[in-house]
CSV table of C-alpha atoms and ligand atoms in Angstrom, one decimal:
chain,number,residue,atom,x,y,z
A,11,UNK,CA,-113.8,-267.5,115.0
A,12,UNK,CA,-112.3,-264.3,116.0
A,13,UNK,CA,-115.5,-263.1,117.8
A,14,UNK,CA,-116.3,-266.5,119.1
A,15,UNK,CA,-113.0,-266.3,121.0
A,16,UNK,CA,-113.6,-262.5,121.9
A,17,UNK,CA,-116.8,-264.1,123.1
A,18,UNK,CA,-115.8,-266.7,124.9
A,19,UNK,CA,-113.2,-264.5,126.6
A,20,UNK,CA,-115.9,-262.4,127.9
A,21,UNK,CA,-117.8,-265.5,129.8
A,22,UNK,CA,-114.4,-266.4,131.2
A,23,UNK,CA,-114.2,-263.2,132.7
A,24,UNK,CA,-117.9,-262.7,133.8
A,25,UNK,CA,-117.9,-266.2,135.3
A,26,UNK,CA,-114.5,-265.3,137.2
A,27,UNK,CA,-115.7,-262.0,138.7
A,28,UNK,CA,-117.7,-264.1,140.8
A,29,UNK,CA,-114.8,-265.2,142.7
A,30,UNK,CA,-113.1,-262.0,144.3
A,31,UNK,CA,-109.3,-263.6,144.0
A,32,UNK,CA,-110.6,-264.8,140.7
A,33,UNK,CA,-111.4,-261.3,138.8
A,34,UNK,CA,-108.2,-259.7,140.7
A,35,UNK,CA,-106.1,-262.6,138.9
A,36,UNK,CA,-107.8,-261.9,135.1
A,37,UNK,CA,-107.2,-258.4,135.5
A,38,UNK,CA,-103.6,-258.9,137.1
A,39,UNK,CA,-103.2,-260.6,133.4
A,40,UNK,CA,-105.1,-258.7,131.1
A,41,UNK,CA,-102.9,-255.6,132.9
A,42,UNK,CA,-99.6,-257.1,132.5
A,43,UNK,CA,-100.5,-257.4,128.9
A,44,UNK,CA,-102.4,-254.0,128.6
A,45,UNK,CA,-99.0,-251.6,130.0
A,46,UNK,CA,-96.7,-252.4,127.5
A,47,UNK,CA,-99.3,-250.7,124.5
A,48,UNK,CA,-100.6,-248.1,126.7
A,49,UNK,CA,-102.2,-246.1,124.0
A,50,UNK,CA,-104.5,-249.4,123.2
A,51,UNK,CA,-106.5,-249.1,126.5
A,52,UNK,CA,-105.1,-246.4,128.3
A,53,UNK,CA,-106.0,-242.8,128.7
A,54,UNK,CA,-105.4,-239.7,130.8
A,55,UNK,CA,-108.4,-237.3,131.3
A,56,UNK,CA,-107.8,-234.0,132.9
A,57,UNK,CA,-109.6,-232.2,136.1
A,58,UNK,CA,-110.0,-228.5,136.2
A,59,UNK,CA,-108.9,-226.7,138.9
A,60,UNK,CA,-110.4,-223.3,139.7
A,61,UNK,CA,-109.5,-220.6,142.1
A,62,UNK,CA,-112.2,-219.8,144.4
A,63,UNK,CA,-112.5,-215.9,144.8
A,64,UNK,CA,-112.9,-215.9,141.1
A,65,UNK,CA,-113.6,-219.0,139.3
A,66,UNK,CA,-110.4,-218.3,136.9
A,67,UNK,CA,-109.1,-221.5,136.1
A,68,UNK,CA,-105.3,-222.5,137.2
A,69,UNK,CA,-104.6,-225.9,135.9
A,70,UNK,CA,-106.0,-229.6,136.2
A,71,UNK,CA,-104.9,-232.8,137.7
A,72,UNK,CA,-103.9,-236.1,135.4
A,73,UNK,CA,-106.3,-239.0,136.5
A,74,UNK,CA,-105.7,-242.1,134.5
A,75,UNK,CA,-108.2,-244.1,132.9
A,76,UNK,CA,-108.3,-247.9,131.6
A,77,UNK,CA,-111.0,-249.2,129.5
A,78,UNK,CA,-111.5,-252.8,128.1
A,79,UNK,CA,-113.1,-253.4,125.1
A,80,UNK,CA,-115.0,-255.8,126.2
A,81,UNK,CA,-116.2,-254.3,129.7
A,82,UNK,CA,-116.0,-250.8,129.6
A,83,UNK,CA,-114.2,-248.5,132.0
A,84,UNK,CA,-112.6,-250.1,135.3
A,85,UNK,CA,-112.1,-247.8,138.4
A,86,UNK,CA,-109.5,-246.2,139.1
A,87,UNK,CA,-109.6,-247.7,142.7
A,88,UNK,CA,-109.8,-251.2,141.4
A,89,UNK,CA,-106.8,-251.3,138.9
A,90,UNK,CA,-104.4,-248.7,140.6
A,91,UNK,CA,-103.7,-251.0,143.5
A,92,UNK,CA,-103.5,-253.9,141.1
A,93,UNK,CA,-101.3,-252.1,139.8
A,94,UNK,CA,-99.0,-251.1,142.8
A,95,UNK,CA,-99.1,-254.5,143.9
A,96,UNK,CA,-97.7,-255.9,140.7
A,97,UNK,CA,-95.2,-253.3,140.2
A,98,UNK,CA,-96.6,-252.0,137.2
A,99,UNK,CA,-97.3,-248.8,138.1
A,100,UNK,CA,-93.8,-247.8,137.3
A,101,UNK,CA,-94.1,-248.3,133.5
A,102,UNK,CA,-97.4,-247.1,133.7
A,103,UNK,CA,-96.7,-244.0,136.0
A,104,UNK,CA,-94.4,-243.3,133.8
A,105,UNK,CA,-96.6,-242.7,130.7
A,106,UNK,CA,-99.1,-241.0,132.9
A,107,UNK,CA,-95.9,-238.3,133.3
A,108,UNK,CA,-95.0,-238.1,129.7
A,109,UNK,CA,-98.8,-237.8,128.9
A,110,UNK,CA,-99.2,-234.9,131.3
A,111,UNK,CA,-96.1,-233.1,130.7
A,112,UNK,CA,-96.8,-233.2,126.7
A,113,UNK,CA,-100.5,-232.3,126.9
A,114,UNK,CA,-99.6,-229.6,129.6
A,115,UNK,CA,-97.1,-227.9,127.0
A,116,UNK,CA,-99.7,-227.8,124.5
A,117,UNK,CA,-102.2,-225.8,126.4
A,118,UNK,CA,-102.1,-222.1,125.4
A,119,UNK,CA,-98.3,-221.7,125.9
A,120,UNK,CA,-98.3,-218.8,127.2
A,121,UNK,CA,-101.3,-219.2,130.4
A,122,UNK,CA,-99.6,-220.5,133.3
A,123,UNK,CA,-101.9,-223.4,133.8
A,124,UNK,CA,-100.4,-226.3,135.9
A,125,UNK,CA,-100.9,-230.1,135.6
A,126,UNK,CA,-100.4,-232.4,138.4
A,127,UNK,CA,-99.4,-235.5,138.4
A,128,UNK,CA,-100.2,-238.6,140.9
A,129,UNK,CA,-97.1,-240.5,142.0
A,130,UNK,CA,-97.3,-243.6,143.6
A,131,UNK,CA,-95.2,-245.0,146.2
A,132,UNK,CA,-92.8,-247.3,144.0
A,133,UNK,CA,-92.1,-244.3,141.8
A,134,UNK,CA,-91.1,-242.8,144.3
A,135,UNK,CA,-88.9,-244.5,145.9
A,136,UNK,CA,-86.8,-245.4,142.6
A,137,UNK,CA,-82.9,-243.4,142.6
A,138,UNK,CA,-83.6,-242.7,139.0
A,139,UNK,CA,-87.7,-241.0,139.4
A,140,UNK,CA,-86.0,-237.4,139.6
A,141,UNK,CA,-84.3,-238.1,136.5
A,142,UNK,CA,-86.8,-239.7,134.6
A,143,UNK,CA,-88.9,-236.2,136.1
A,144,UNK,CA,-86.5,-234.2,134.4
A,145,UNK,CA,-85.7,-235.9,131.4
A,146,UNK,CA,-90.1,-236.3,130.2
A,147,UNK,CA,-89.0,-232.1,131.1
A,148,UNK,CA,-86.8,-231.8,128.6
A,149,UNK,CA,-88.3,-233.9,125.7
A,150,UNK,CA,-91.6,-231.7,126.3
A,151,UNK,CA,-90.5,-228.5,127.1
A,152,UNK,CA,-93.1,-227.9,129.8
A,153,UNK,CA,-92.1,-225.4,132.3
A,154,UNK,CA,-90.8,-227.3,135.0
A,155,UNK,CA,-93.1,-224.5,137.1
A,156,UNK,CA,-96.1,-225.6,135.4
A,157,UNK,CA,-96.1,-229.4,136.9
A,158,UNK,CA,-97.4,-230.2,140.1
A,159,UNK,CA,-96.2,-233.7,141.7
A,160,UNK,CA,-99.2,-235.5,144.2
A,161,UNK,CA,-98.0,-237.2,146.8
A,162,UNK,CA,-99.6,-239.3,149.4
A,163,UNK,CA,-98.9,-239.5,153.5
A,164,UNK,CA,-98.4,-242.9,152.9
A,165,UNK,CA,-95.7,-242.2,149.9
A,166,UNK,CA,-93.6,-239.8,152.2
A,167,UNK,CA,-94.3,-241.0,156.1
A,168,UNK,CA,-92.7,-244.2,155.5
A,169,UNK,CA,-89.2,-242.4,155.8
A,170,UNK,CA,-89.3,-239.2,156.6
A,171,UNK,CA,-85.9,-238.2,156.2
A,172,UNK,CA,-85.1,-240.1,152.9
A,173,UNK,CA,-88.3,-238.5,151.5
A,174,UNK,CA,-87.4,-235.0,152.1
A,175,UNK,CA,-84.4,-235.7,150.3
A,176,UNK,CA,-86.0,-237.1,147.7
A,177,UNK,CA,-88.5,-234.6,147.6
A,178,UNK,CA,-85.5,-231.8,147.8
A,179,UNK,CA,-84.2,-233.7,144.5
A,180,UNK,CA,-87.5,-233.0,142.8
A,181,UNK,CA,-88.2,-229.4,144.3
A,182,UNK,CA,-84.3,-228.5,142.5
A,183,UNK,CA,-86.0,-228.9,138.9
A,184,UNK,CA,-88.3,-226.7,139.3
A,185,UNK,CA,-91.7,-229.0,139.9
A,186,UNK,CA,-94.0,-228.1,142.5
A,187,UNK,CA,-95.1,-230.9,145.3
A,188,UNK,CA,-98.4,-231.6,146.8
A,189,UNK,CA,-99.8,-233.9,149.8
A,190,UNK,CA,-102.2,-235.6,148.2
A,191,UNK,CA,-105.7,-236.6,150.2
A,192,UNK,CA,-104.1,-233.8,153.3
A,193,UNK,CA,-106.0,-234.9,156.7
A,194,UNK,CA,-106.6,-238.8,156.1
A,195,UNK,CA,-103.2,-240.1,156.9
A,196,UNK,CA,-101.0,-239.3,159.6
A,197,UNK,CA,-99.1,-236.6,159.1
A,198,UNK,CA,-97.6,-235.4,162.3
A,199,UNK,CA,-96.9,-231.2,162.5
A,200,UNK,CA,-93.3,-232.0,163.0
A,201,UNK,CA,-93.2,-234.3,160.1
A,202,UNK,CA,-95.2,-231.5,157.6
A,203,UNK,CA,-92.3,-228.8,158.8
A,204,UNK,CA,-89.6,-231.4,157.5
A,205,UNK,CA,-91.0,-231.6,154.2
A,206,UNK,CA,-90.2,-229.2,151.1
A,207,UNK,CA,-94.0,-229.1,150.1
A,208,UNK,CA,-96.0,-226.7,148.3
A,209,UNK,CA,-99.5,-227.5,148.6
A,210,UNK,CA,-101.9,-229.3,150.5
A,211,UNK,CA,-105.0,-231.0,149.1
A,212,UNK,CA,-107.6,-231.1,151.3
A,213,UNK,CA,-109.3,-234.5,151.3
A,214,UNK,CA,-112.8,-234.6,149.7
A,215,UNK,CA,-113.7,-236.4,153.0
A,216,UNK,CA,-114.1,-233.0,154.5
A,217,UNK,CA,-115.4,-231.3,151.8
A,218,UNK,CA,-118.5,-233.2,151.7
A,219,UNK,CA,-121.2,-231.0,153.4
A,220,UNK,CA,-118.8,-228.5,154.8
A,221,UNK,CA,-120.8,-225.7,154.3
A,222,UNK,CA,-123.8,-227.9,157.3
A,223,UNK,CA,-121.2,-230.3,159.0
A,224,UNK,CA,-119.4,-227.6,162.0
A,225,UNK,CA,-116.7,-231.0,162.4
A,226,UNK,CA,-115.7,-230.7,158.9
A,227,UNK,CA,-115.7,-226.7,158.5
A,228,UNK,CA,-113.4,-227.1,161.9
A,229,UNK,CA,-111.1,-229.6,159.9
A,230,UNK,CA,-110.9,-227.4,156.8
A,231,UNK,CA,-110.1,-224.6,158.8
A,232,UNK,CA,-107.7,-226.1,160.6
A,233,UNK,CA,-105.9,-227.4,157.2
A,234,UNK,CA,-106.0,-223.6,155.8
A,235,UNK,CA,-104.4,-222.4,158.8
A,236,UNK,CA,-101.6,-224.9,158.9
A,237,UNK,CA,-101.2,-224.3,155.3
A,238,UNK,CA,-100.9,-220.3,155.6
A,239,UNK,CA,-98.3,-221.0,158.5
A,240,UNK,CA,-96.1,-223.1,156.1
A,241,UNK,CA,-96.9,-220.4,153.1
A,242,UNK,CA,-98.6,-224.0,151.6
A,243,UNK,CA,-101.4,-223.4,148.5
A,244,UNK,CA,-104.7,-225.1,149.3
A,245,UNK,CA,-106.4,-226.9,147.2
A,246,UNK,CA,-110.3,-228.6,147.9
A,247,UNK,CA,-111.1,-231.6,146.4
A,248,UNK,CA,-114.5,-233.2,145.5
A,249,UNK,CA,-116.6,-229.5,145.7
A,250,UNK,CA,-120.1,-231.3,144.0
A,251,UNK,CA,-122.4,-228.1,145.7
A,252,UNK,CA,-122.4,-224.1,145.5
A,253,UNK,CA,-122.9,-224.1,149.6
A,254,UNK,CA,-119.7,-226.3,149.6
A,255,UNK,CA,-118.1,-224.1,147.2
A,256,UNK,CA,-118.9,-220.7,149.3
A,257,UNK,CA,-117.9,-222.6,152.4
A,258,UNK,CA,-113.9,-223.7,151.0
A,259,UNK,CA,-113.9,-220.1,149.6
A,260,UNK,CA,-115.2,-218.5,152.8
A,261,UNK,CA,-113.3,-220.5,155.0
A,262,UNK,CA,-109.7,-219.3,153.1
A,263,UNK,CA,-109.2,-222.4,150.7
A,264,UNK,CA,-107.4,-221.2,147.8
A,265,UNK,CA,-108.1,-223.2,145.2
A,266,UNK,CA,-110.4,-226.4,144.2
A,267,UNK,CA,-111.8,-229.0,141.8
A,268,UNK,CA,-114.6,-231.3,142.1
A,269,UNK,CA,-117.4,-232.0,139.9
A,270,UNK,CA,-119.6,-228.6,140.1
A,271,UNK,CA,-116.4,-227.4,139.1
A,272,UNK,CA,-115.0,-229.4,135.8
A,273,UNK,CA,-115.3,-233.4,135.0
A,274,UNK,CA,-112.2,-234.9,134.4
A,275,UNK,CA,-112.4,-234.2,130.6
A,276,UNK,CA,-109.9,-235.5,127.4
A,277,UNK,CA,-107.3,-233.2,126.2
A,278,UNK,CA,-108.1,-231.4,122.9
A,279,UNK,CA,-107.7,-233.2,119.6
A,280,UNK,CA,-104.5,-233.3,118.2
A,281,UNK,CA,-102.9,-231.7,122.0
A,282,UNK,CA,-99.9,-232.7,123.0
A,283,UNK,CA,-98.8,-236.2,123.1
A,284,UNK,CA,-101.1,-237.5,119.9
A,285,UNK,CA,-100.9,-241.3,118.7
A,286,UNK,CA,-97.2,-240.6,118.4
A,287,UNK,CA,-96.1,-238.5,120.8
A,288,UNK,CA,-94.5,-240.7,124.3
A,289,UNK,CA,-95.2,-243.8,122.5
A,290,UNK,CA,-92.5,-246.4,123.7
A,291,UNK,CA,-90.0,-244.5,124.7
A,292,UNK,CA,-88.8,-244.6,128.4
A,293,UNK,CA,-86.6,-242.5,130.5
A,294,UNK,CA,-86.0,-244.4,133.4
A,295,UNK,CA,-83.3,-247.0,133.0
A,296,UNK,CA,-86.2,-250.5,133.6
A,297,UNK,CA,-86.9,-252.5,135.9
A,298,UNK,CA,-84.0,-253.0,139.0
A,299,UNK,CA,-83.9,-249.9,139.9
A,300,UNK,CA,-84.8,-250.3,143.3
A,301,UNK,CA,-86.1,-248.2,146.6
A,302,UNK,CA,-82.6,-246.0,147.2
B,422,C2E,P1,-107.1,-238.5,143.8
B,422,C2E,O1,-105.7,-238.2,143.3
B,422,C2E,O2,-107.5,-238.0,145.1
B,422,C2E,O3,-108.0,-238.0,142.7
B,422,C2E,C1,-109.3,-237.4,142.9
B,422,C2E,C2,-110.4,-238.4,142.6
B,422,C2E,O4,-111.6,-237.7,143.0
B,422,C2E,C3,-110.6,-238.8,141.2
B,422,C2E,O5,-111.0,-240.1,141.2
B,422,C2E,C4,-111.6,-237.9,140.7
B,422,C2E,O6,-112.3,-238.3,139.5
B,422,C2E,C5,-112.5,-237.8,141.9
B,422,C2E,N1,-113.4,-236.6,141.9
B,422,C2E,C6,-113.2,-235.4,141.3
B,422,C2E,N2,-114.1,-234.6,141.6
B,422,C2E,C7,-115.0,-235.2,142.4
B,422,C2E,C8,-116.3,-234.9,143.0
B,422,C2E,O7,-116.8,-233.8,142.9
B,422,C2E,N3,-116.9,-235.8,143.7
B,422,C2E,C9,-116.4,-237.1,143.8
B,422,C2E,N4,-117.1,-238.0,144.6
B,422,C2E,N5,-115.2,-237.5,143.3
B,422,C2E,C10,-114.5,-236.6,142.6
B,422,C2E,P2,-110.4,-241.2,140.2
B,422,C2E,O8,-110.1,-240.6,138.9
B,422,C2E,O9,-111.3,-242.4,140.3
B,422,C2E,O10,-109.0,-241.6,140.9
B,422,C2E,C11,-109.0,-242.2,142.2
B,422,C2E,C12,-107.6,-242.2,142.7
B,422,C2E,O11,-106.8,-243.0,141.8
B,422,C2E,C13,-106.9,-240.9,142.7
B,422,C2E,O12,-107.3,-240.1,143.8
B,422,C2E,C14,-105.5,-241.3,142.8
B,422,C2E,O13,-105.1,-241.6,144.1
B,422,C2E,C15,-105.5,-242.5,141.9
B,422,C2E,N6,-105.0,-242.2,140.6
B,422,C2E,C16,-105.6,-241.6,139.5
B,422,C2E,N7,-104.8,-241.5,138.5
B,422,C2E,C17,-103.6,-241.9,138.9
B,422,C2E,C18,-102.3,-242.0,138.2
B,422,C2E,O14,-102.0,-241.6,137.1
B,422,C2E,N8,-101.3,-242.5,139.0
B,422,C2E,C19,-101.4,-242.9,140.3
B,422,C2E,N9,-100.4,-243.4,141.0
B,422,C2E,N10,-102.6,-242.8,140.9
B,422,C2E,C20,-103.7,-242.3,140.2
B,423,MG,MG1,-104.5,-236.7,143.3
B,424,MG,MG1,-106.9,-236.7,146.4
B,425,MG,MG1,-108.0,-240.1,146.6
């Protein structure tokens, strides 16, 4: 009966994925029952990130994965704006961070490899998110130096002034900050001078073909030269080529990741957080806490 229903579950879903509004409403569901067990269908797989003039490796970015038994792996770019929408990216971010910060403590304690993390915009925005920061922190014991916060244009440019204060809260524990997707929003110079940053990610959209493409080697170049101005790190995303690797490096990009480079890839077994490790434990205070 069991696998009838399992079944049966399955055609429901095939049949609604024919209707657009349909398959966002079953996976609306089937995510509000998948957060609260994170470890069920959840995962975090990691992205190396290399420095260019050598290839040494300096850390990897978190990039969170959902699988469904009975469909496989859903895409990131489906289920993460589900999951804005609903609000459910707070619970969710939330184990993204205790993932990262207890799998980035495990790695060879002593190499001073970074992990960052993507924020959305409703973390963000919470009163409590630099305390919940500081307190996953503490109950891992990662070097507050060691984590890298991603953040989008759209996450700070909403409010300027209340996200440099925000980001100023963060910046006091120690974590590092990037701009996340750097050159697709709408970032005004004035704006990037107001904001306690660290890095800049260039945006894969301008990494494609840099190395043939004189528009895109202008962008980058542009980006690496505002970064240098601001003492910003650079980092490329999506390098997939060697010509686009010698390009990033040639053009004065510090750092990148991208496929030629590393897949996202699992932590080790038996690294960091384990079956056990951040299992339904919480340091924000819940749901309530809103924008502030
Ligand atoms: P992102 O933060 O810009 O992450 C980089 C994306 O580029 C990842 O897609 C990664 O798998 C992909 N990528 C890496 N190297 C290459 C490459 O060489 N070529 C190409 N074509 N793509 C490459 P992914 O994992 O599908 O994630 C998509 C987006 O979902 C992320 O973009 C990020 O905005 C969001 N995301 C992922 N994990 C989290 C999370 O834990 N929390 C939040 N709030 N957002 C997340
Ligand atoms: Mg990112
Ligand atoms: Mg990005
Ligand atoms: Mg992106």
């Amino acid at each position: 009966y069991r696998a009838k229903q399992r079944r049966n579950t399955f055609v429901f879903f095939e049949a609604e994925m024919t209707r657009q509004s349909g398959e966002r409403l079953h996976l609306v569901s089937l995510l509000r029952r998948a957060v609260p067990r994170p470890h069920e269908t959840f995962g975090v797989l990691y992205q190396p990130q290399v420095r260019l003039e050598d290839g040494v490796r300096t850390g990897s970015e978190a990039l969170l994965r959902w699988t469904l038994p009975d469909r496989g792996p859903v895409p990131p770019d489906l289920f993460i704006p589900l999951a804005e929408e609903t609000g459910l990216i707070v619970p969710l971010g939330e184990w993204v961070l205790a993932q990262a910060c207890a799998h980035g403590a495990a790695w060879s304690p002593g190499a001073a490899l970074s992990v960052a993390v993507n924020v959305s915009a409703l973390q963000f925005a919470r009163t409590d998110f630099a305390a919940t920061v500081r307190c996953w922190l503490e109950r891992s014991g990662l070097d507050p130096a060691r984590l890298e916060l991603e953040l989008t244009e759209r996450v700070v440019l909403d409010d300027v002034g209340r996200s440099a204060a925000r980001m100023a809260e963060l910046r006091a524990l120690g974590v590092r900050l990037a701009l996340d997707d750097f050159g697709t929003g709408y970032s005004s110079l004035s704006c990037l001078s107001r904001l306690p940053l660290d890095t800049l990610k260039v945006d894969r959209s301008f990494v494609r073909g840099v190395h043939a493409d004189a528009a895109s080697g202008a962008v980058v170049r542009a980006i690496v030269g505002l970064a240098r101005s601001f003492g910003l790190r650079t980092v490329a995303e999506g390098i997939e080529t060697p010509e686009e690797y010698r390009a990033l490096r040639d053009l004065g990009c510090e750092t990148g990741q991208g496929y030629l480079l590393g897949l996202p890839e699992a932590p080790a077994a038996g690294e960091g957080a384990g079956p056990s490790g951040a299992r339904g434990r919480r340091c924000s205070s819940g749901p309530g806490n809103g924008p502030g």
